[in-house]
Amino acid sequence: MFSPSQEEHCAPNKEPVKYGELVVLGYNGSLPNGDRGRRKSRFALYKRPKANGVKPSTVHVISTPQASKAISCKGQHSISYTLSRNQTVVVEYTHDKDTDMFQVGRSTESPIDFVVTDTISGSPNNDETQITQSTISRFACRIVCDRSPPYTARIFAAGFDSSKNIFLGEKAAKWKNPDGHMDGLTTNGVLVMHPKGGFTEESKPGVWREISVCGDVYTLRETRSAQQRGKLVENETNVLQDGSLIDLCGATLLWRTADGLFHTPTQKHIEALRQEINAARPQCPVGLNTLAFPSINRKDVVEEKQPWAYLSCGHVHGYHNWGHRSDTEANERECPMCRTIGPYVPLWLGCEAGFYVDAGPPTHAFTPCGHVCSEKSAKYWSQIPLPHGTHAFHAACPFCATQLSGEHNCVKLIFQGPID
């Protein structure tokens, strides 16, 4: 039997090992202006040709800023913990041949593998809303993957900057653990939620935790940037599971393992479901015109045949301009089928396959945005509390990040088939 490393050595044309993918919530398959370089809506982590992981080695306690600078300039990775004006602890890191490191953050500097910007919830074309000041850290977090099976991925708060340093200033929450090693938290924190039961039809939301710079798990602080850390959760780890959510205070990422993605519907499958719905020729029950979901690459433009729905009852129609209830509530309409009053919106197919927990047909729409996906996927996301701002949580549509509302956050759609 070959060992995995020999096998890889003997088969140069073999597909590289895929550790998993990070998918940013709020983007339905691509960024509004298109995916470019390291800025995109999803990022695949592959085994690197050569290991670039690091592990802690020497610890220095330093009393002058000059000495601390000298150590962090040695070209080695290091983490500096400033305890006071005249005391800094510098932990040097050394090369680790057994792991690959991937860094995520807002910075476009070269150490960042995946550049993430703040997600603006709501409209599909959300370029016009500019964030005045981002709350995402420039070097937000790092994911470290074992290079040998089962390719375990672990998450740590903070990333190394261009001078290979992580610097926790005087104001950052930091402490010395009972075993003597230093640890700390980043300003707005890196929160992680592992779903109960993986990322499947049976999954339930887990509990949000905060991950420290050294990868320990803590209960949440009172607010994102509070000085006081939460309590250490000893029986939980920083190992990412299929469906783990990572919140960087401004953007939330979904981690999908390679194995999890193998069992997830593909873009082709979603396209086949779209064609299947359209082939059934659903009709507007009032105008009797045939409706059709637009193709995936036309997912931001309302088309003439686009299905619209009354989100309080789920009746699907073509677009019409009647049924307004008042001048003040522009979007409150009365359904001509059942007289229920509620929002009336165009329906959009959820195109990002990574958000689906099953391969079921698109039968349910999130309210109030009108993104459509399978029943189990809609119900799963409808009950996930996502961090919002510095201390709020609410359920949101994974495809556009709109805060969900209505009785169940989603509605079963009622299509009318052709009369002939």
Tab-separated table of C-alpha atoms in Angstrom:
chain	number	residue	atom	x	y	z
A	1	MET	CA	0.000	0.000	0.000
A	2	PHE	CA	1.178	3.511	-0.805
A	3	SER	CA	1.170	6.090	1.944
A	4	PRO	CA	-0.855	9.194	0.885
A	5	SER	CA	2.325	11.240	0.422
A	6	GLN	CA	3.858	8.596	-1.874
A	7	GLU	CA	0.646	8.378	-3.849
A	8	GLU	CA	0.598	12.126	-4.371
A	9	HIS	CA	4.247	12.009	-5.366
A	10	CYS	CA	3.604	9.284	-7.954
A	11	ALA	CA	0.570	10.935	-9.483
A	12	PRO	CA	1.507	14.485	-10.533
A	13	ASN	CA	-1.726	14.919	-12.530
A	14	LYS	CA	-3.922	13.938	-9.605
A	15	GLU	CA	-6.510	16.488	-8.481
A	16	PRO	CA	-5.169	18.492	-5.535
A	17	VAL	CA	-6.727	17.626	-2.170
A	18	LYS	CA	-9.594	19.975	-1.344
A	19	TYR	CA	-10.004	20.814	2.351
A	20	GLY	CA	-13.297	22.656	1.958
A	21	GLU	CA	-14.890	25.963	0.943
A	22	LEU	CA	-15.824	29.207	2.641
A	23	VAL	CA	-19.052	30.722	1.278
A	24	VAL	CA	-20.005	34.300	2.234
A	25	LEU	CA	-23.644	34.737	3.258
A	26	GLY	CA	-25.607	37.396	1.387
A	27	TYR	CA	-24.344	36.684	-2.138
A	28	ASN	CA	-26.409	34.537	-4.445
A	29	GLY	CA	-23.548	32.853	-6.288
A	30	SER	CA	-21.268	35.846	-7.004
A	31	LEU	CA	-20.431	39.372	-5.784
A	32	PRO	CA	-22.571	42.217	-7.251
A	33	ASN	CA	-19.711	43.400	-9.496
A	34	GLY	CA	-18.538	39.865	-10.251
A	35	ASP	CA	-15.900	37.730	-8.528
A	36	ARG	CA	-12.362	39.009	-9.061
A	37	GLY	CA	-9.106	37.553	-7.779
A	38	ARG	CA	-9.158	37.149	-4.001
A	39	ARG	CA	-12.467	39.048	-3.712
A	40	LYS	CA	-15.267	36.594	-4.401
A	41	SER	CA	-18.352	35.081	-2.812
A	42	ARG	CA	-16.742	31.687	-2.189
A	43	PHE	CA	-13.192	30.520	-1.621
A	44	ALA	CA	-11.923	26.939	-2.022
A	45	LEU	CA	-9.066	25.771	0.221
A	46	TYR	CA	-6.730	23.277	-1.475
A	47	LYS	CA	-3.680	21.474	-0.146
A	48	ARG	CA	-0.696	23.707	-0.888
A	49	PRO	CA	2.271	22.405	-2.932
A	50	LYS	CA	4.404	23.130	0.159
A	51	ALA	CA	3.246	23.425	3.786
A	52	ASN	CA	3.017	27.024	5.073
A	53	GLY	CA	1.626	26.354	8.565
A	54	VAL	CA	3.285	27.685	11.728
A	55	LYS	CA	3.269	26.584	15.397
A	56	PRO	CA	4.303	28.390	18.612
A	57	SER	CA	7.942	27.984	19.683
A	58	THR	CA	9.924	30.501	21.793
A	59	VAL	CA	8.375	32.990	24.256
A	60	HIS	CA	10.135	36.282	25.096
A	61	VAL	CA	9.131	38.723	27.852
A	62	ILE	CA	10.388	42.158	26.839
A	63	SER	CA	10.560	45.443	28.692
A	64	THR	CA	11.443	47.851	25.856
A	65	PRO	CA	9.474	48.528	22.652
A	66	GLN	CA	12.770	48.453	20.680
A	67	ALA	CA	13.518	44.868	21.736
A	68	SER	CA	10.005	43.755	20.852
A	69	LYS	CA	10.376	45.356	17.396
A	70	ALA	CA	13.722	43.586	16.918
A	71	ILE	CA	12.144	40.201	17.613
A	72	SER	CA	9.135	40.765	15.383
A	73	CYS	CA	11.446	41.899	12.558
A	74	LYS	CA	13.400	38.655	12.452
A	75	GLY	CA	11.334	37.424	9.518
A	76	GLN	CA	9.678	34.820	11.697
A	77	HIS	CA	5.963	34.716	12.494
A	78	SER	CA	5.218	36.099	15.949
A	79	ILE	CA	2.349	37.260	18.167
A	80	SER	CA	2.983	40.292	20.412
A	81	TYR	CA	0.878	40.829	23.527
A	82	THR	CA	1.372	44.358	24.905
A	83	LEU	CA	0.660	44.161	28.639
A	84	SER	CA	1.773	47.679	29.546
A	85	ARG	CA	4.000	50.439	28.237
A	86	ASN	CA	7.073	48.597	29.465
A	87	GLN	CA	6.110	44.958	29.153
A	88	THR	CA	5.345	42.927	26.031
A	89	VAL	CA	5.221	39.166	25.632
A	90	VAL	CA	6.301	38.004	22.165
A	91	VAL	CA	5.552	34.424	21.132
A	92	GLU	CA	7.634	33.327	18.155
A	93	TYR	CA	6.161	30.808	15.722
A	94	THR	CA	8.150	28.281	13.736
A	95	HIS	CA	7.418	26.416	10.463
A	96	ASP	CA	4.993	23.493	10.760
A	97	LYS	CA	5.454	20.949	7.954
A	98	ASP	CA	2.149	19.213	8.815
A	99	THR	CA	-0.303	22.098	8.267
A	100	ASP	CA	-1.450	24.643	5.683
A	101	MET	CA	-2.563	28.099	6.807
A	102	PHE	CA	-5.169	30.272	5.032
A	103	GLN	CA	-5.906	33.836	6.136
A	104	VAL	CA	-9.158	35.788	5.824
A	105	GLY	CA	-9.634	39.530	6.309
A	106	ARG	CA	-10.478	42.907	4.857
A	107	SER	CA	-6.877	43.749	3.911
A	108	THR	CA	-5.788	43.301	0.303
A	109	GLU	CA	-2.168	42.739	1.398
A	110	SER	CA	-0.550	39.515	0.183
A	111	PRO	CA	-0.828	37.464	3.425
A	112	ILE	CA	-4.637	37.501	3.037
A	113	ASP	CA	-5.841	34.586	0.889
A	114	PHE	CA	-9.529	35.537	0.927
A	115	VAL	CA	-10.485	39.245	0.960
A	116	VAL	CA	-13.876	39.825	2.622
A	117	THR	CA	-15.839	43.095	2.674
A	118	ASP	CA	-18.908	44.076	4.684
A	119	THR	CA	-22.131	42.470	3.488
A	120	ILE	CA	-24.930	44.975	2.940
A	121	SER	CA	-28.204	43.192	3.469
A	122	GLY	CA	-31.109	43.603	1.129
A	123	SER	CA	-31.141	44.559	-2.477
A	124	PRO	CA	-29.480	42.277	-5.035
A	125	ASN	CA	-27.680	45.328	-6.476
A	126	ASN	CA	-26.208	46.640	-3.285
A	127	ASP	CA	-23.112	48.412	-4.644
A	128	GLU	CA	-24.586	51.876	-4.126
A	129	THR	CA	-24.621	51.598	-0.321
A	130	GLN	CA	-21.101	52.389	0.798
A	131	ILE	CA	-19.897	51.314	4.242
A	132	THR	CA	-18.380	54.349	5.918
A	133	GLN	CA	-16.237	52.346	8.300
A	134	SER	CA	-15.828	48.592	8.180
A	135	THR	CA	-16.081	46.551	11.366
A	136	ILE	CA	-14.262	43.592	9.766
A	137	SER	CA	-10.671	43.305	10.932
A	138	ARG	CA	-7.965	43.760	8.282
A	139	PHE	CA	-6.411	40.465	9.398
A	140	ALA	CA	-9.518	38.796	10.808
A	141	CYS	CA	-8.816	35.092	11.191
A	142	ARG	CA	-6.754	32.148	10.023
A	143	ILE	CA	-7.812	28.614	9.171
A	144	VAL	CA	-5.215	25.902	9.667
A	145	CYS	CA	-5.731	22.544	7.896
A	146	ASP	CA	-3.908	19.281	8.596
A	147	ARG	CA	-2.103	18.114	5.456
A	148	SER	CA	-2.871	14.450	6.160
A	149	PRO	CA	-6.308	12.751	6.403
A	150	PRO	CA	-8.859	13.460	7.807
A	151	TYR	CA	-7.621	17.011	6.854
A	152	THR	CA	-9.005	18.599	10.047
A	153	ALA	CA	-9.547	22.393	9.728
A	154	ARG	CA	-9.208	24.640	12.786
A	155	ILE	CA	-9.999	28.334	13.137
A	156	PHE	CA	-8.044	30.961	15.092
A	157	ALA	CA	-8.835	34.650	15.634
A	158	ALA	CA	-6.493	37.193	13.990
A	159	GLY	CA	-4.179	36.779	11.011
A	160	PHE	CA	-0.492	37.530	10.501
A	161	ASP	CA	0.201	40.837	8.725
A	162	SER	CA	2.805	41.585	6.017
A	163	SER	CA	5.590	41.608	8.623
A	164	LYS	CA	4.345	38.168	9.837
A	165	ASN	CA	3.176	39.661	13.131
A	166	ILE	CA	-0.079	39.611	15.071
A	167	PHE	CA	-0.099	42.598	17.404
A	168	LEU	CA	-2.504	42.789	20.357
A	169	GLY	CA	-2.234	46.335	21.703
A	170	GLU	CA	-2.809	47.543	25.272
A	171	LYS	CA	-6.569	47.875	24.765
A	172	ALA	CA	-7.143	44.358	23.363
A	173	ALA	CA	-8.520	41.697	25.718
A	174	LYS	CA	-5.584	39.404	26.616
A	175	TRP	CA	-4.515	37.191	29.488
A	176	LYS	CA	-2.108	34.522	30.691
A	177	ASN	CA	-3.645	31.044	31.002
A	178	PRO	CA	-3.026	28.816	34.064
A	179	ASP	CA	-0.506	26.792	32.028
A	180	GLY	CA	1.441	29.989	31.378
A	181	HIS	CA	0.680	30.614	27.688
A	182	MET	CA	-0.643	33.984	26.532
A	183	ASP	CA	-3.932	34.366	24.648
A	184	GLY	CA	-6.271	37.168	23.569
A	185	LEU	CA	-9.277	38.295	21.529
A	186	THR	CA	-9.489	40.609	18.516
A	187	THR	CA	-11.365	43.928	18.784
A	188	ASN	CA	-14.731	42.799	17.383
A	189	GLY	CA	-14.110	39.104	17.831
A	190	VAL	CA	-14.429	36.010	15.648
A	191	LEU	CA	-17.623	34.110	16.448
A	192	VAL	CA	-18.308	30.513	15.435
A	193	MET	CA	-21.460	28.392	15.516
A	194	HIS	CA	-21.334	24.639	14.858
A	195	PRO	CA	-24.793	23.321	13.900
A	196	LYS	CA	-26.114	20.335	15.831
A	197	GLY	CA	-26.192	17.319	13.547
A	198	GLY	CA	-23.861	18.729	10.867
A	199	PHE	CA	-25.263	20.402	7.768
A	200	THR	CA	-28.155	18.098	6.908
A	201	GLU	CA	-31.948	18.071	6.686
A	202	GLU	CA	-32.060	17.254	10.423
A	203	SER	CA	-29.652	20.005	11.551
A	204	LYS	CA	-30.520	22.405	14.336
A	205	PRO	CA	-28.772	25.688	15.242
A	206	GLY	CA	-25.900	25.389	17.718
A	207	VAL	CA	-24.650	28.009	20.193
A	208	TRP	CA	-22.534	30.994	19.120
A	209	ARG	CA	-19.051	31.048	20.705
A	210	GLU	CA	-15.995	33.277	20.451
A	211	ILE	CA	-12.639	31.911	19.262
A	212	SER	CA	-9.421	33.238	20.779
A	213	VAL	CA	-6.128	34.005	19.034
A	214	CYS	CA	-4.790	30.608	20.198
A	215	GLY	CA	-7.982	28.794	19.167
A	216	ASP	CA	-9.693	28.304	22.530
A	217	VAL	CA	-13.499	28.524	22.767
A	218	TYR	CA	-15.228	31.112	24.973
A	219	THR	CA	-18.802	32.169	25.689
A	220	LEU	CA	-19.709	35.513	24.063
A	221	ARG	CA	-18.676	38.832	25.602
A	222	GLU	CA	-21.478	41.199	26.657
A	223	THR	CA	-20.936	43.158	23.445
A	224	ARG	CA	-18.597	42.458	20.535
A	225	SER	CA	-15.730	44.675	21.728
A	226	ALA	CA	-16.176	44.467	25.537
A	227	GLN	CA	-12.863	44.274	27.450
A	228	GLN	CA	-13.999	41.331	29.566
A	229	ARG	CA	-13.718	37.910	27.906
A	230	GLY	CA	-16.425	35.242	28.266
A	231	LYS	CA	-15.988	31.941	30.115
A	232	LEU	CA	-13.746	29.195	28.723
A	233	VAL	CA	-15.852	26.360	27.228
A	234	GLU	CA	-13.605	23.390	27.908
A	235	ASN	CA	-15.558	20.656	26.126
A	236	GLU	CA	-15.719	22.490	22.765
A	237	THR	CA	-12.998	22.963	20.155
A	238	ASN	CA	-12.107	25.251	17.266
A	239	VAL	CA	-12.391	22.381	14.750
A	240	LEU	CA	-14.653	23.438	11.856
A	241	GLN	CA	-17.465	21.059	10.903
A	242	ASP	CA	-19.534	20.952	7.734
A	243	GLY	CA	-22.000	23.832	8.152
A	244	SER	CA	-20.012	25.776	10.778
A	245	LEU	CA	-20.716	29.519	10.580
A	246	ILE	CA	-17.914	32.061	11.109
A	247	ASP	CA	-18.901	35.647	11.892
A	248	LEU	CA	-16.331	38.428	11.387
A	249	CYS	CA	-18.595	41.324	12.516
A	250	GLY	CA	-19.721	42.602	9.127
A	251	ALA	CA	-19.668	39.350	7.159
A	252	THR	CA	-20.688	35.770	7.981
A	253	LEU	CA	-19.029	32.795	6.278
A	254	LEU	CA	-20.285	29.241	5.941
A	255	TRP	CA	-17.685	26.442	6.065
A	256	ARG	CA	-18.411	23.446	3.838
A	257	THR	CA	-16.139	20.408	4.011
A	258	ALA	CA	-15.112	18.674	0.783
A	259	ASP	CA	-17.197	15.666	1.822
A	260	GLY	CA	-20.207	17.870	2.645
A	261	LEU	CA	-19.999	19.552	-0.765
A	262	PHE	CA	-19.880	16.132	-2.410
A	263	HIS	CA	-23.408	15.487	-1.052
A	264	THR	CA	-24.727	18.976	-1.842
A	265	PRO	CA	-26.725	19.841	-4.977
A	266	THR	CA	-24.568	21.338	-7.707
A	267	GLN	CA	-25.192	24.423	-9.818
A	268	LYS	CA	-26.268	22.010	-12.588
A	269	HIS	CA	-28.846	20.422	-10.291
A	270	ILE	CA	-30.303	23.836	-9.361
A	271	GLU	CA	-30.453	24.751	-13.055
A	272	ALA	CA	-32.280	21.450	-13.754
A	273	LEU	CA	-34.814	22.260	-11.003
A	274	ARG	CA	-35.350	25.718	-12.545
A	275	GLN	CA	-35.989	24.179	-15.949
A	276	GLU	CA	-38.341	21.615	-14.416
A	277	ILE	CA	-40.488	24.333	-12.772
A	278	ASN	CA	-40.555	26.336	-16.004
A	279	ALA	CA	-41.401	23.207	-18.051
A	280	ALA	CA	-44.516	22.714	-15.884
A	281	ARG	CA	-45.663	26.122	-17.258
A	282	PRO	CA	-46.996	27.673	-14.031
A	283	GLN	CA	-49.562	30.383	-14.742
A	284	CYS	CA	-50.730	33.590	-13.191
A	285	PRO	CA	-54.203	32.697	-11.821
A	286	VAL	CA	-55.498	36.154	-12.790
A	287	GLY	CA	-53.707	37.118	-16.019
A	288	LEU	CA	-53.392	33.461	-17.132
A	289	ASN	CA	-49.960	34.231	-18.605
A	290	THR	CA	-47.180	31.629	-18.269
A	291	LEU	CA	-44.516	32.377	-15.667
A	292	ALA	CA	-40.833	31.439	-15.770
A	293	PHE	CA	-37.858	31.827	-13.422
A	294	PRO	CA	-35.112	33.793	-15.220
A	295	SER	CA	-31.806	32.052	-15.949
A	296	ILE	CA	-29.174	32.071	-13.230
A	297	ASN	CA	-26.996	34.693	-14.936
A	298	ARG	CA	-30.031	37.038	-15.137
A	299	LYS	CA	-30.667	36.821	-11.421
A	300	ASP	CA	-30.806	40.574	-10.703
A	301	VAL	CA	-33.127	41.881	-13.407
A	302	VAL	CA	-36.911	41.564	-13.032
A	303	GLU	CA	-38.181	40.004	-16.260
A	304	GLU	CA	-41.627	40.114	-17.835
A	305	LYS	CA	-42.438	36.449	-17.093
A	306	GLN	CA	-40.961	36.591	-13.573
A	307	PRO	CA	-43.153	34.935	-10.928
A	308	TRP	CA	-44.291	37.238	-8.102
A	309	ALA	CA	-45.818	36.077	-4.823
A	310	TYR	CA	-47.962	37.333	-1.974
A	311	LEU	CA	-45.715	36.398	0.947
A	312	SER	CA	-48.471	36.184	3.576
A	313	CYS	CA	-50.261	33.363	1.753
A	314	GLY	CA	-47.772	32.102	-0.848
A	315	HIS	CA	-49.996	32.520	-3.951
A	316	VAL	CA	-47.806	32.947	-7.037
A	317	HIS	CA	-48.866	35.450	-9.738
A	318	GLY	CA	-47.426	37.372	-12.640
A	319	TYR	CA	-46.739	41.080	-12.024
A	320	HIS	CA	-49.799	43.319	-11.740
A	321	ASN	CA	-50.363	46.761	-10.380
A	322	TRP	CA	-53.531	46.451	-8.347
A	323	GLY	CA	-54.463	45.496	-4.801
A	324	HIS	CA	-52.649	48.359	-3.024
A	325	ARG	CA	-54.065	48.784	0.465
A	326	SER	CA	-52.755	52.243	1.310
A	327	ASP	CA	-50.478	54.956	0.008
A	328	THR	CA	-48.171	54.676	3.016
A	329	GLU	CA	-47.456	50.936	2.826
A	330	ALA	CA	-46.414	50.691	-0.817
A	331	ASN	CA	-45.750	46.969	-0.608
A	332	GLU	CA	-48.867	45.882	1.320
A	333	ARG	CA	-51.147	44.235	-1.237
A	334	GLU	CA	-54.306	42.152	-1.065
A	335	CYS	CA	-54.047	38.731	-2.751
A	336	PRO	CA	-56.871	38.380	-5.335
A	337	MET	CA	-57.094	34.633	-4.587
A	338	CYS	CA	-57.593	34.650	-0.816
A	339	ARG	CA	-57.802	38.344	0.208
A	340	THR	CA	-54.769	37.997	2.544
A	341	ILE	CA	-52.842	41.248	2.933
A	342	GLY	CA	-49.053	41.310	2.893
A	343	PRO	CA	-45.902	41.984	0.880
A	344	TYR	CA	-45.977	41.256	-2.869
A	345	VAL	CA	-42.514	40.631	-4.322
A	346	PRO	CA	-40.719	39.097	-7.317
A	347	LEU	CA	-39.369	35.578	-6.685
A	348	TRP	CA	-35.681	34.792	-7.194
A	349	LEU	CA	-34.129	31.362	-7.320
A	350	GLY	CA	-31.462	30.726	-4.671
A	351	CYS	CA	-28.448	29.949	-6.897
A	352	GLU	CA	-25.691	29.413	-4.305
A	353	ALA	CA	-25.645	25.620	-3.983
A	354	GLY	CA	-23.544	25.727	-0.794
A	355	PHE	CA	-26.534	27.038	1.218
A	356	TYR	CA	-28.780	24.036	0.446
A	357	VAL	CA	-29.084	21.335	3.146
A	358	ASP	CA	-30.790	18.969	0.664
A	359	ALA	CA	-31.503	18.578	-3.046
A	360	GLY	CA	-35.273	19.115	-2.784
A	361	PRO	CA	-37.303	21.191	-5.273
A	362	PRO	CA	-37.571	24.981	-4.765
A	363	THR	CA	-40.978	25.204	-3.053
A	364	HIS	CA	-40.476	27.833	-0.323
A	365	ALA	CA	-39.659	31.552	-0.337
A	366	PHE	CA	-37.983	33.589	2.405
A	367	THR	CA	-39.973	36.580	3.603
A	368	PRO	CA	-39.680	39.470	2.839
A	369	CYS	CA	-37.028	39.092	0.080
A	370	GLY	CA	-38.590	36.360	-2.093
A	371	HIS	CA	-35.538	34.105	-2.537
A	372	VAL	CA	-36.716	30.575	-3.301
A	373	CYS	CA	-35.115	27.263	-2.264
A	374	SER	CA	-36.039	23.812	-0.963
A	375	GLU	CA	-38.382	23.482	2.026
A	376	LYS	CA	-35.725	22.002	4.340
A	377	SER	CA	-33.143	24.648	3.413
A	378	ALA	CA	-35.676	27.445	3.977
A	379	LYS	CA	-36.712	26.043	7.350
A	380	TYR	CA	-33.086	25.523	8.419
A	381	TRP	CA	-31.983	29.114	7.698
A	382	SER	CA	-35.248	30.488	9.118
A	383	GLN	CA	-34.231	29.364	12.601
A	384	ILE	CA	-30.533	30.353	12.577
A	385	PRO	CA	-29.844	33.494	14.655
A	386	LEU	CA	-27.106	35.396	12.793
A	387	PRO	CA	-25.056	38.113	14.546
A	388	HIS	CA	-26.121	41.626	13.599
A	389	GLY	CA	-24.240	44.734	14.726
A	390	THR	CA	-22.495	44.518	18.088
A	391	HIS	CA	-25.000	42.556	20.177
A	392	ALA	CA	-28.143	41.667	18.205
A	393	PHE	CA	-29.005	38.377	16.483
A	394	HIS	CA	-31.666	37.685	13.868
A	395	ALA	CA	-32.508	35.173	11.146
A	396	ALA	CA	-31.558	36.300	7.633
A	397	CYS	CA	-31.862	35.033	4.074
A	398	PRO	CA	-28.531	33.346	3.202
A	399	PHE	CA	-28.845	34.528	-0.432
A	400	CYS	CA	-29.179	38.280	0.251
A	401	ALA	CA	-28.717	38.743	4.040
A	402	THR	CA	-32.132	40.445	4.433
A	403	GLN	CA	-33.520	40.125	7.947
A	404	LEU	CA	-36.405	37.648	7.873
A	405	SER	CA	-39.926	38.438	9.071
A	406	GLY	CA	-43.454	37.064	8.861
A	407	GLU	CA	-44.981	34.213	10.822
A	408	HIS	CA	-42.349	31.557	10.024
A	409	ASN	CA	-39.697	33.643	8.178
A	410	CYS	CA	-40.567	31.665	5.009
A	411	VAL	CA	-43.719	30.611	3.119
A	412	LYS	CA	-44.773	27.625	0.998
A	413	LEU	CA	-45.443	28.774	-2.561
A	414	ILE	CA	-48.747	27.925	-4.273
A	415	PHE	CA	-48.288	27.657	-8.044
A	416	GLN	CA	-51.185	27.288	-10.474
A	417	GLY	CA	-50.556	24.874	-13.339
A	418	PRO	CA	-51.704	25.562	-16.922
A	419	ILE	CA	-55.458	25.306	-17.454
A	420	ASP	CA	-55.302	23.550	-20.824
